[in-house]
mmCIF file of C-alpha atoms in Angstrom:
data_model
loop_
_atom_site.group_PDB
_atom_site.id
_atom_site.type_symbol
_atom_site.label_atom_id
_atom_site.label_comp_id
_atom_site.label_asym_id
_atom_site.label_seq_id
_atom_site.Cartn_x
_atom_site.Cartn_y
_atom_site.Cartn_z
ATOM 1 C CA UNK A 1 -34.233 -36.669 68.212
ATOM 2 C CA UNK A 2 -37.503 -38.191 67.751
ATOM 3 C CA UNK A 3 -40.509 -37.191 66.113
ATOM 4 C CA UNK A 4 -43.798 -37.183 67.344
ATOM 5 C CA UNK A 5 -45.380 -40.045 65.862
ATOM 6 C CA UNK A 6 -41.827 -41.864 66.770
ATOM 7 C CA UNK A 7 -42.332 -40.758 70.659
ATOM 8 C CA UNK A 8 -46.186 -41.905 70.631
ATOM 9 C CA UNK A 9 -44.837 -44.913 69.569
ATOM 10 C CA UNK A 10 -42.496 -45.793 71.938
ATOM 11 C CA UNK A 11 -44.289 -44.162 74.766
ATOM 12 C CA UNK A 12 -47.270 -46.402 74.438
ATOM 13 C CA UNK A 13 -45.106 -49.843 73.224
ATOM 14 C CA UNK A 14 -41.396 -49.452 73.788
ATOM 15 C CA UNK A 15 -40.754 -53.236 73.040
ATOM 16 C CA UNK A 16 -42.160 -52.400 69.380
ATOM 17 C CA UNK A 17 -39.613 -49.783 69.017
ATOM 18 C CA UNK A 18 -36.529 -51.863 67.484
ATOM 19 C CA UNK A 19 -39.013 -53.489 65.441
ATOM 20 C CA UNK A 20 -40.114 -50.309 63.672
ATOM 21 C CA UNK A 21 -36.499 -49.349 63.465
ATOM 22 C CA UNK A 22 -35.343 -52.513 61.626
ATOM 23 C CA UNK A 23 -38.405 -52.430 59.147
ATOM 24 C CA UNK A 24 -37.489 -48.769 58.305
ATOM 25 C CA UNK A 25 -33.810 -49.899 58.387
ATOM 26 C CA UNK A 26 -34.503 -53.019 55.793
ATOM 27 C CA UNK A 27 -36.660 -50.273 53.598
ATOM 28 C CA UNK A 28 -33.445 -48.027 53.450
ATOM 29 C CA UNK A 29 -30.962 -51.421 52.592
ATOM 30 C CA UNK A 30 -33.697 -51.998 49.891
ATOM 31 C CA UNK A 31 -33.836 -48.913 48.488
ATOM 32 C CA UNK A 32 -29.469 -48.896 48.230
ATOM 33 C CA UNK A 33 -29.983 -52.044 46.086
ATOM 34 C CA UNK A 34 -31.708 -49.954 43.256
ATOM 35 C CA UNK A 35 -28.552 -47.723 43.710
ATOM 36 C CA UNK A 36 -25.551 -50.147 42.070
ATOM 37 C CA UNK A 37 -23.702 -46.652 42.000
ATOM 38 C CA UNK A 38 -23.580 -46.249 45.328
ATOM 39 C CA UNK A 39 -20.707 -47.551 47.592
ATOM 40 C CA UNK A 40 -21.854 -46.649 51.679
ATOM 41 C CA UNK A 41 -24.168 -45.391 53.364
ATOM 42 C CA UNK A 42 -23.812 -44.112 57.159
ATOM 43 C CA UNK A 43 -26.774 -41.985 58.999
ATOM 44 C CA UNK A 44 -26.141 -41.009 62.897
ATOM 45 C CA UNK A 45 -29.440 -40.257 64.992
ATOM 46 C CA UNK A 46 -28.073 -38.194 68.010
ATOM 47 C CA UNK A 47 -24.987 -40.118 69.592
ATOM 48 C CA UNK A 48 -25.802 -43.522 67.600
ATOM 49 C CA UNK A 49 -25.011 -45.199 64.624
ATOM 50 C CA UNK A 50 -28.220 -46.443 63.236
ATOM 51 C CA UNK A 51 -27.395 -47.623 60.072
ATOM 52 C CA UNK A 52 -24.240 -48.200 58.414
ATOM 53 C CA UNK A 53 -23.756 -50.307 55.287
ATOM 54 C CA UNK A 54 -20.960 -50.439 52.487
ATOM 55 C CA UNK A 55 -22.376 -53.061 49.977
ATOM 56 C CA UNK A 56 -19.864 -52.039 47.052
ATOM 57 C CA UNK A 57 -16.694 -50.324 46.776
ATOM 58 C CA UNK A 58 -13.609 -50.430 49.560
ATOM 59 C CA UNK A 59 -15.838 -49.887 52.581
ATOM 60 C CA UNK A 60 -15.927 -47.777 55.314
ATOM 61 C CA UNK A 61 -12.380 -47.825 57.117
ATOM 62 C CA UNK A 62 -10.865 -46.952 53.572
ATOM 63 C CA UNK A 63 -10.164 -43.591 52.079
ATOM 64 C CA UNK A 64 -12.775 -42.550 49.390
ATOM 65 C CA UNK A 65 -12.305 -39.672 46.957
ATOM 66 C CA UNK A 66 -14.748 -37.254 48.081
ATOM 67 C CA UNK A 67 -14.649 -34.995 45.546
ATOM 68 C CA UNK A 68 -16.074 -31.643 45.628
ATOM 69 C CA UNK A 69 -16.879 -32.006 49.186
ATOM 70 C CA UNK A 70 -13.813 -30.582 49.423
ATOM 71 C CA UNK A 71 -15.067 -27.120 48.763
ATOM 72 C CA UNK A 72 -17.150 -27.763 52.184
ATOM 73 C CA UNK A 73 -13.905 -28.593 54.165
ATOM 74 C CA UNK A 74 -12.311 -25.486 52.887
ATOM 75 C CA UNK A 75 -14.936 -23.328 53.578
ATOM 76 C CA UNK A 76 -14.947 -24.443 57.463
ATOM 77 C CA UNK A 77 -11.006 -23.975 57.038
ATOM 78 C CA UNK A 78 -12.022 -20.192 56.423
ATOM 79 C CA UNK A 79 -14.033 -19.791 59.566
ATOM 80 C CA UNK A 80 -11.101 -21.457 61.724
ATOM 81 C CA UNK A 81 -8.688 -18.829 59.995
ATOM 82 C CA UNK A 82 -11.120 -15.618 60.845
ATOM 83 C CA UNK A 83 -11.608 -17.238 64.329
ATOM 84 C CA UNK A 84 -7.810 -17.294 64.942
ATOM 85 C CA UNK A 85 -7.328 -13.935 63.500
ATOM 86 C CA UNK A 86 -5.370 -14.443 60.589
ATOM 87 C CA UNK A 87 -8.266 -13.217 58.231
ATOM 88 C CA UNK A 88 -10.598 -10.364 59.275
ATOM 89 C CA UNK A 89 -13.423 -10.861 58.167
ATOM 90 C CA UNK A 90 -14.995 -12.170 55.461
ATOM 91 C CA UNK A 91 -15.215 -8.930 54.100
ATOM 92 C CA UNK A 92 -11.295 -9.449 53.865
ATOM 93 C CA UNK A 93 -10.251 -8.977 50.122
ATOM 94 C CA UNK A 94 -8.187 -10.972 48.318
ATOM 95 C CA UNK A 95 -5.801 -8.122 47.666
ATOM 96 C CA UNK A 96 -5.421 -7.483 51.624
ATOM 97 C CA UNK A 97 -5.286 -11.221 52.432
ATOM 98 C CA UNK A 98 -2.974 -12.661 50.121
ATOM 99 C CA UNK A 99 -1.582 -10.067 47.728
ATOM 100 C CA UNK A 100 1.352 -12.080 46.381
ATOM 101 C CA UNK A 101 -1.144 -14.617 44.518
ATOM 102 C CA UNK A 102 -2.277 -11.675 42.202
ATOM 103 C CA UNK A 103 -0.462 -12.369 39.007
ATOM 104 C CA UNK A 104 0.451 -9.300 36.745
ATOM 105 C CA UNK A 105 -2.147 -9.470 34.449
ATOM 106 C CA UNK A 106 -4.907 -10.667 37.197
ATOM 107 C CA UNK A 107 -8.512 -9.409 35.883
ATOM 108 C CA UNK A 108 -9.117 -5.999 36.856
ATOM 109 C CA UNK A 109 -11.024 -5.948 40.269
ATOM 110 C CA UNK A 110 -9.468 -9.363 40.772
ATOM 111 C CA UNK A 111 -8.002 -8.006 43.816
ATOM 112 C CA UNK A 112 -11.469 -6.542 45.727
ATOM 113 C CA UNK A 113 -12.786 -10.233 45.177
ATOM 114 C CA UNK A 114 -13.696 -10.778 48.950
ATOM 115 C CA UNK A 115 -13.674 -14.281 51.330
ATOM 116 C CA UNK A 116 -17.212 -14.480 51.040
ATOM 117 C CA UNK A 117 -17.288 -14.066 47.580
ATOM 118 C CA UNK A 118 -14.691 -16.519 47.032
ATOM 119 C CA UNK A 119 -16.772 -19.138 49.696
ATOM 120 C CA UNK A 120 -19.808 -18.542 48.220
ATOM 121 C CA UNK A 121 -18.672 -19.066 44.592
ATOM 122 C CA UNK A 122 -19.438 -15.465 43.593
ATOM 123 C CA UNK A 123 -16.045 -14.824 42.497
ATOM 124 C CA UNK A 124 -17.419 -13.465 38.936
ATOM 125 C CA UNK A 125 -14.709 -15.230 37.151
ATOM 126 C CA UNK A 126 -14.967 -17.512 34.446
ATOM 127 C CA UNK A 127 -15.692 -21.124 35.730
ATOM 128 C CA UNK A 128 -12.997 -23.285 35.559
ATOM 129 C CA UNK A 129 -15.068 -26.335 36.031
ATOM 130 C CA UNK A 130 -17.162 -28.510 33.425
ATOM 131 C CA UNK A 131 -15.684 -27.924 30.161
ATOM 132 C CA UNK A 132 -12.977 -26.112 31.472
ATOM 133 C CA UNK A 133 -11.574 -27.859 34.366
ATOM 134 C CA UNK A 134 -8.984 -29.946 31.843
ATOM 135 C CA UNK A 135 -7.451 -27.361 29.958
ATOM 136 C CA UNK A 136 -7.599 -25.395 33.487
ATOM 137 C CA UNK A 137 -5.746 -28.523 36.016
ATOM 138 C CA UNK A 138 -3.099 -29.106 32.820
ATOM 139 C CA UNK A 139 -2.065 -25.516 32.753
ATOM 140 C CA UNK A 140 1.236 -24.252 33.913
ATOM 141 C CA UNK A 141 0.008 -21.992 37.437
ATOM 142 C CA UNK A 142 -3.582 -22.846 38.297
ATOM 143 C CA UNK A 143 -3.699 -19.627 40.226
ATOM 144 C CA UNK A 144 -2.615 -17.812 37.336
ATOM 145 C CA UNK A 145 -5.295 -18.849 35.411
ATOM 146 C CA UNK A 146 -8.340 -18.765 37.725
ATOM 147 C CA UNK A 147 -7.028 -15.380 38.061
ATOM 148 C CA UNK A 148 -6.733 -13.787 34.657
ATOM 149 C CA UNK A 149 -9.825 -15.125 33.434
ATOM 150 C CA UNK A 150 -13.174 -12.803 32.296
ATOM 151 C CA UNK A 151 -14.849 -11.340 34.675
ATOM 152 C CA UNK A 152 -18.603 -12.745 33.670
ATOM 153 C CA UNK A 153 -20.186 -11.648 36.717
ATOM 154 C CA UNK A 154 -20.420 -8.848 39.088
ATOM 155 C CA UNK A 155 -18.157 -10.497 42.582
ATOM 156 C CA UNK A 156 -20.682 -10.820 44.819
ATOM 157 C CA UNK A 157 -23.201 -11.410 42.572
ATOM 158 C CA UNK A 158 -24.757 -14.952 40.898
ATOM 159 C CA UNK A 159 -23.009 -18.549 41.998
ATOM 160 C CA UNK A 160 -20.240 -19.636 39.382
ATOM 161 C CA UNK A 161 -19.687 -23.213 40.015
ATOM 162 C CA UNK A 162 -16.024 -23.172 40.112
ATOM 163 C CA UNK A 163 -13.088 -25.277 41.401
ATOM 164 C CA UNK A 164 -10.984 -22.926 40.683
ATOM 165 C CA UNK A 165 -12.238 -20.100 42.859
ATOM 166 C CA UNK A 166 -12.347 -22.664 46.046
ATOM 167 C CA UNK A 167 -8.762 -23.108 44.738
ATOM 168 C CA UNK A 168 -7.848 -19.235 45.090
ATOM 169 C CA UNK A 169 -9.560 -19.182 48.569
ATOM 170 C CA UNK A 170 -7.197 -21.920 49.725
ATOM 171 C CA UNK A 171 -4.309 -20.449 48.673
ATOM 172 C CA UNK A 172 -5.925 -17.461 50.547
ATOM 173 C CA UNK A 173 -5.637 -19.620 53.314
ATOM 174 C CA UNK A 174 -2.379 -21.297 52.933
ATOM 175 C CA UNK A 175 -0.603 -17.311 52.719
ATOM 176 C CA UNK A 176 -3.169 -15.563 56.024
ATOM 177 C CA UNK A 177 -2.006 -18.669 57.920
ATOM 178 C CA UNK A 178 1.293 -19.710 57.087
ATOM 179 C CA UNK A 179 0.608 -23.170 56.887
ATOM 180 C CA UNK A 180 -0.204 -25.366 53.979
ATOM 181 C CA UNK A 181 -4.264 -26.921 53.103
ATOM 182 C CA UNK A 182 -3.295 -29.961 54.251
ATOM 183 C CA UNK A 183 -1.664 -28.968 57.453
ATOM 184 C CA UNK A 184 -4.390 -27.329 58.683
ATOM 185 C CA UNK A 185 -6.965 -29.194 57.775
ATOM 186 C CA UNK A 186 -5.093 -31.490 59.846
ATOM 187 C CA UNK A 187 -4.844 -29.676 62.427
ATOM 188 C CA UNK A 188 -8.275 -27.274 62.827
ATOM 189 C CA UNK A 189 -10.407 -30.602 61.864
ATOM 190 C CA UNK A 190 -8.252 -34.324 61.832
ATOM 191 C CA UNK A 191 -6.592 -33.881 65.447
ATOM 192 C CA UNK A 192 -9.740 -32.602 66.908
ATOM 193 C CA UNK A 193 -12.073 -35.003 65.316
ATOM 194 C CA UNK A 194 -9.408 -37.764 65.987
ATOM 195 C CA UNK A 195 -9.635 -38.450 61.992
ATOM 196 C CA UNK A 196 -7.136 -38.972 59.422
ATOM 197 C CA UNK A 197 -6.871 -36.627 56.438
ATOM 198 C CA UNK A 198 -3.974 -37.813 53.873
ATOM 199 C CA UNK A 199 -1.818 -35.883 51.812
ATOM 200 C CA UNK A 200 -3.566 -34.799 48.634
ATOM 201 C CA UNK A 201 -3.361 -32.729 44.739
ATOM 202 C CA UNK A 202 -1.028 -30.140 44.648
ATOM 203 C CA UNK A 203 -0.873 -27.625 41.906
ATOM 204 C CA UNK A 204 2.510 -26.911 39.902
ATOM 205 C CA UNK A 205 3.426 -24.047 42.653
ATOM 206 C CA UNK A 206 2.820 -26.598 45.606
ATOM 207 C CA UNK A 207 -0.316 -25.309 46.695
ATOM 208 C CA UNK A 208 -2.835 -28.052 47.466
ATOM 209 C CA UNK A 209 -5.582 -27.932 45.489
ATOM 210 C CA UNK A 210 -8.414 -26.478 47.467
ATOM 211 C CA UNK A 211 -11.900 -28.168 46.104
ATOM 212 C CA UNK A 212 -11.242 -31.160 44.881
ATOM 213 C CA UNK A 213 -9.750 -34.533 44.910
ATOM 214 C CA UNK A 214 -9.187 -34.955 49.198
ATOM 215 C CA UNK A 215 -10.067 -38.347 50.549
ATOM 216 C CA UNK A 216 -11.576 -39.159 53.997
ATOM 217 C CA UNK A 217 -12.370 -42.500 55.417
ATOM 218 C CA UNK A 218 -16.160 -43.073 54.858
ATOM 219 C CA UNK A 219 -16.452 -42.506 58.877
ATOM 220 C CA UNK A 220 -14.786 -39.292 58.899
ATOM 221 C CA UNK A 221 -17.002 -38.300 56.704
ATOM 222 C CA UNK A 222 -19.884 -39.275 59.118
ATOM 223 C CA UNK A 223 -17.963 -37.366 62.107
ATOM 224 C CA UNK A 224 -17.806 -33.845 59.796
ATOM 225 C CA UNK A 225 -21.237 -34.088 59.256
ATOM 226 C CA UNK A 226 -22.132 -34.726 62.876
ATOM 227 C CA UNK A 227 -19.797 -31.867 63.872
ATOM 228 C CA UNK A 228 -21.771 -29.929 61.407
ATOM 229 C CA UNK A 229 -25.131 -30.893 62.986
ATOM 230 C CA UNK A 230 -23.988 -30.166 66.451
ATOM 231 C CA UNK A 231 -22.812 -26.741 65.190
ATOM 232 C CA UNK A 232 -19.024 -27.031 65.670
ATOM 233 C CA UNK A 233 -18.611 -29.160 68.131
ATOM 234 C CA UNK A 234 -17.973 -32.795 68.354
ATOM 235 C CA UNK A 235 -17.522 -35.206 71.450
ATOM 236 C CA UNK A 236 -17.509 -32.240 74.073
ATOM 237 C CA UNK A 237 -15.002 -30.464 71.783
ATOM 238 C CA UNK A 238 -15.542 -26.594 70.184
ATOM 239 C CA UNK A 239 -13.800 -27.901 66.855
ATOM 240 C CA UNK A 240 -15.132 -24.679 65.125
ATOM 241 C CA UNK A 241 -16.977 -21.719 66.156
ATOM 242 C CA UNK A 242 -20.853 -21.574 66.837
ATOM 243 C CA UNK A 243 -21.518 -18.289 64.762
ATOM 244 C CA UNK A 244 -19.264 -19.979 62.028
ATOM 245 C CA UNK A 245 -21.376 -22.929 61.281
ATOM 246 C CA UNK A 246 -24.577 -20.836 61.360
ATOM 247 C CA UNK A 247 -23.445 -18.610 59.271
ATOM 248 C CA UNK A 248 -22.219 -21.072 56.879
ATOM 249 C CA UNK A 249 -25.914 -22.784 56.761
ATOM 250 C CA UNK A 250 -27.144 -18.957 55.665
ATOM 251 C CA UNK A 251 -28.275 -19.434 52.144
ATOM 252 C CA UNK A 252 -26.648 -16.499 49.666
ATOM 253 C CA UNK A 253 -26.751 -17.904 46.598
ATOM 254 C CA UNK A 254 -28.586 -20.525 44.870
ATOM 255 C CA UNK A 255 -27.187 -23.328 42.202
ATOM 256 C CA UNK A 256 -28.341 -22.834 38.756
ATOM 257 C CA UNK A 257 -28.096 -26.984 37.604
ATOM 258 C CA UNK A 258 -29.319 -28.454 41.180
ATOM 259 C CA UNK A 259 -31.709 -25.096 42.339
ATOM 260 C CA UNK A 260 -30.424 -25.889 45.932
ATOM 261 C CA UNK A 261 -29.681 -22.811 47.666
ATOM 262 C CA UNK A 262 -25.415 -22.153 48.742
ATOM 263 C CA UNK A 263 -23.969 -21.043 52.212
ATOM 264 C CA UNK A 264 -20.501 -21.030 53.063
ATOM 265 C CA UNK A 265 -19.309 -24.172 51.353
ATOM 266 C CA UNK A 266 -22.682 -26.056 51.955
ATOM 267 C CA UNK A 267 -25.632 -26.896 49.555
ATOM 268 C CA UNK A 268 -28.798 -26.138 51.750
ATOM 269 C CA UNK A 269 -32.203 -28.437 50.209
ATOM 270 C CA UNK A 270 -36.150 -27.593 51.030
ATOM 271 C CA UNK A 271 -35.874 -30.109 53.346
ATOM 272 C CA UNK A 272 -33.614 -29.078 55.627
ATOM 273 C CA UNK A 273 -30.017 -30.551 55.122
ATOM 274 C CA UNK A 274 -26.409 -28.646 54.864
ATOM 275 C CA UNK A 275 -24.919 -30.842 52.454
ATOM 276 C CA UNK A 276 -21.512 -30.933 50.745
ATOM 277 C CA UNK A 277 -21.445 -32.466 47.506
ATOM 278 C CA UNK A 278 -18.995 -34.256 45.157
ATOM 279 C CA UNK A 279 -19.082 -35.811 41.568
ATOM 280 C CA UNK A 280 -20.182 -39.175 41.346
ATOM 281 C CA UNK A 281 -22.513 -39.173 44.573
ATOM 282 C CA UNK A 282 -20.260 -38.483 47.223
ATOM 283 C CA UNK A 283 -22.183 -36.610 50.177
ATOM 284 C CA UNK A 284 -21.647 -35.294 53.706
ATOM 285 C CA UNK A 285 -24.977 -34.215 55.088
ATOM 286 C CA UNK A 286 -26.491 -33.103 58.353
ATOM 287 C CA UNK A 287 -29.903 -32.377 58.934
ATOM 288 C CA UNK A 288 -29.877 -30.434 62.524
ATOM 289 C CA UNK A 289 -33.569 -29.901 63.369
ATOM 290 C CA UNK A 290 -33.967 -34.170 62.735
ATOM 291 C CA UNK A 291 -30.723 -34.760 64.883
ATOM 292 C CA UNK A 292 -29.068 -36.710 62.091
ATOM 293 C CA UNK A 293 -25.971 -36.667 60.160
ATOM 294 C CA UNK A 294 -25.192 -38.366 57.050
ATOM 295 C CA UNK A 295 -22.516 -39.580 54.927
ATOM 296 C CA UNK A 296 -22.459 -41.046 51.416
ATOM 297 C CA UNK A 297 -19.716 -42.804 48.816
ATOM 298 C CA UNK A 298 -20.771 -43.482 45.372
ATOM 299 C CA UNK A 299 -18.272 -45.000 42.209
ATOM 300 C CA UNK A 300 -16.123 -41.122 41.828
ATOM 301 C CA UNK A 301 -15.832 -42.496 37.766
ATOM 302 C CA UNK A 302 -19.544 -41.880 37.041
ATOM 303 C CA UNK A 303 -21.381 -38.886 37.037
ATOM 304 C CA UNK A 304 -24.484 -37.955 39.426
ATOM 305 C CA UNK A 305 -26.445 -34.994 37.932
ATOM 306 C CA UNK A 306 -29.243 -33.353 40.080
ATOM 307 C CA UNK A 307 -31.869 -35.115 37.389
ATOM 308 C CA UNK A 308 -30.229 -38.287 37.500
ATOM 309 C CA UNK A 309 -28.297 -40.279 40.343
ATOM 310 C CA UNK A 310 -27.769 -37.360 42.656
ATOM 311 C CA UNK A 311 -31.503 -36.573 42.840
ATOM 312 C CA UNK A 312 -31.912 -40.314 43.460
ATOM 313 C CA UNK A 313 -29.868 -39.649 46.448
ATOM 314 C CA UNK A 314 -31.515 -36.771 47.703
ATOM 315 C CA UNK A 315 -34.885 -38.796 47.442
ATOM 316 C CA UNK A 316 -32.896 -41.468 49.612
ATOM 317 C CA UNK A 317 -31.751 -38.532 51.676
ATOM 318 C CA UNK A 318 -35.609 -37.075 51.971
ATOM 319 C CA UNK A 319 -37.436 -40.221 52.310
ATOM 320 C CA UNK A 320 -36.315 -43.261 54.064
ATOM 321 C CA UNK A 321 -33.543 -41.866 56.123
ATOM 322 C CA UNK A 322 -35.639 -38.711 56.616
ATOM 323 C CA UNK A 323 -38.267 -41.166 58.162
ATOM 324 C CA UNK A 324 -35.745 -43.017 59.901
ATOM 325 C CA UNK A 325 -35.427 -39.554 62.783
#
């Protein structure tokens, strides 16, 4: 997609074209050398490629920990499950969908905790992220105790930042579908995108862990986020449903650390991008009204807070790559 200054451009000189590309192209490989954090960088314009660099770390062919962009691909998970059926709505409730989760001494109103309210991280329950996520991955059933924590917020209500509620919702998934995270992530998303998706984190009851700790090549990462952009499909293929991804890209809650507003599993910025977003920088973006689609590895050791290295990324994201559609 090109912008109008970009079609003036290239109406009036078109052999000036690659030239303006590769200046705007050296200001972006410029810019990732004040970024020692960050491993690769990918953007796709349309059908092409247009820049792709990975000047630190294993590259791009290589699985990468993406982190907490996990939530995103569990959250698309949850619209291929209500497509198929085996989840209403997601007005479904946790004690309809998967009842045999509920511990004995789940938190009252535990079980009217809906899909959307899990997606959206409006579960009401006590994080178990930040200072809690050790004490919370080293216990005995995660499940267990996601689910008999405080409720500090009314379900439905303000975003809780919380692993553990993505992990809920894919054990949601794993009981409505019969079939385990991994398998159908493989399924509903690797076969169709022709990408790889390895085995990952399971909890003590054999439950993969759903938001966190997945790893995707560098270029599947690209091909989610142009499958994103192109609102479910990808290469001629309906990997997900339409009303799914625009639904997802619906902002119903807003972050409290980063102030970015939260869809379905997607942060949504000012700007314009659905973005997924993992510790230590890693990022699977689209922006659909510039036609682009984005994906980012950073070190998964060192921490990128919304005033530090992760807003240096979303300047990246909102200047030179921005000005690269």
């Amino acid at each position: 997609m090109m912008n109008r200054r970009y079609f003036m451009l290239a109406a009036a000189a078109p052999l000036a074209v690659p030239h303006i590309l590769r200046a705007q192209s050296d200001d972006l490989t410029a810019a990732l050398d004040r970024l020692p954090q960050l491993h690769s960088l990918q953007v796709r314009r349309a059908d092409q490629v247009i820049f792709a660099q990975a000047p630190r770390g294993p590259g791009l062919e290589r699985p990468a920990n993406i982190k907490s962009c996990s939530k995103s691909i569990v959250a698309l998970l949850l619209g291929a499950a209500i497509d198929r059926g085996e989840i209403a709505s997601v007005n479904a409730t946790l004690g309809t969908v998967a009842p045999d989760i509920l511990p004995a001494d789940a938190t009252p109103g535990a079980a009217d905790i809906t899909m959307q309210d899990l997606v959206t991280l409006r579960a009401g329950l006590e994080r178990t992220s930040g200072a809690n996520y050790g004490a919370w991955v080293n216990s005995r059933d995660w499940l267990s105790d996601a689910l008999s924590r405080p409720m500090v917020a009314q379900p439905g209500g303000r975003m809780l930042y919380s692993t553990g509620t993505t992990h809920i919702l894919g054990a949601a998934l794993t009981e409505a579908t019969g079939q385990s995270l991994l398998a159908q992530a493989r399924a509903r998303i690797g076969d169709p995108l022709g990408i790889e998706i390895p085995a990952w984190t399971r909890d003590p009851q054999g439950y993969y862990l759903g938001g966190n700790e997945m790893a995707l090549r560098p270029t599947a990462m690209l091909d989610i986020a142009t499958m994103l952009r192109d609102s479910g499909r990808f290469n001629g293929t309906q990997v997900l449903p339409a009303a799914w991804i625009d639904a997802s890209l619906h902002p119903y809650a807003r972050s409290p650390w980063s102030g970015l507003s939260y869809g379905y599993g997607w942060f949504l910025s000012p700007s314009g991008y659905a973005l997924g977003r993992g510790y230590g920088g890693q990022i699977i973006a689209a922006h659909r009204d510039r036609d682009l689609a984005v994906a980012i590895t950073s070190d998964p050791t060192l921490p990128a807070r919304s005033e530090g290295y992760f807003g240096d990324l979303m300047q990246l994201l909102d200047g030179p790559i921005l000005n690269l559609a």
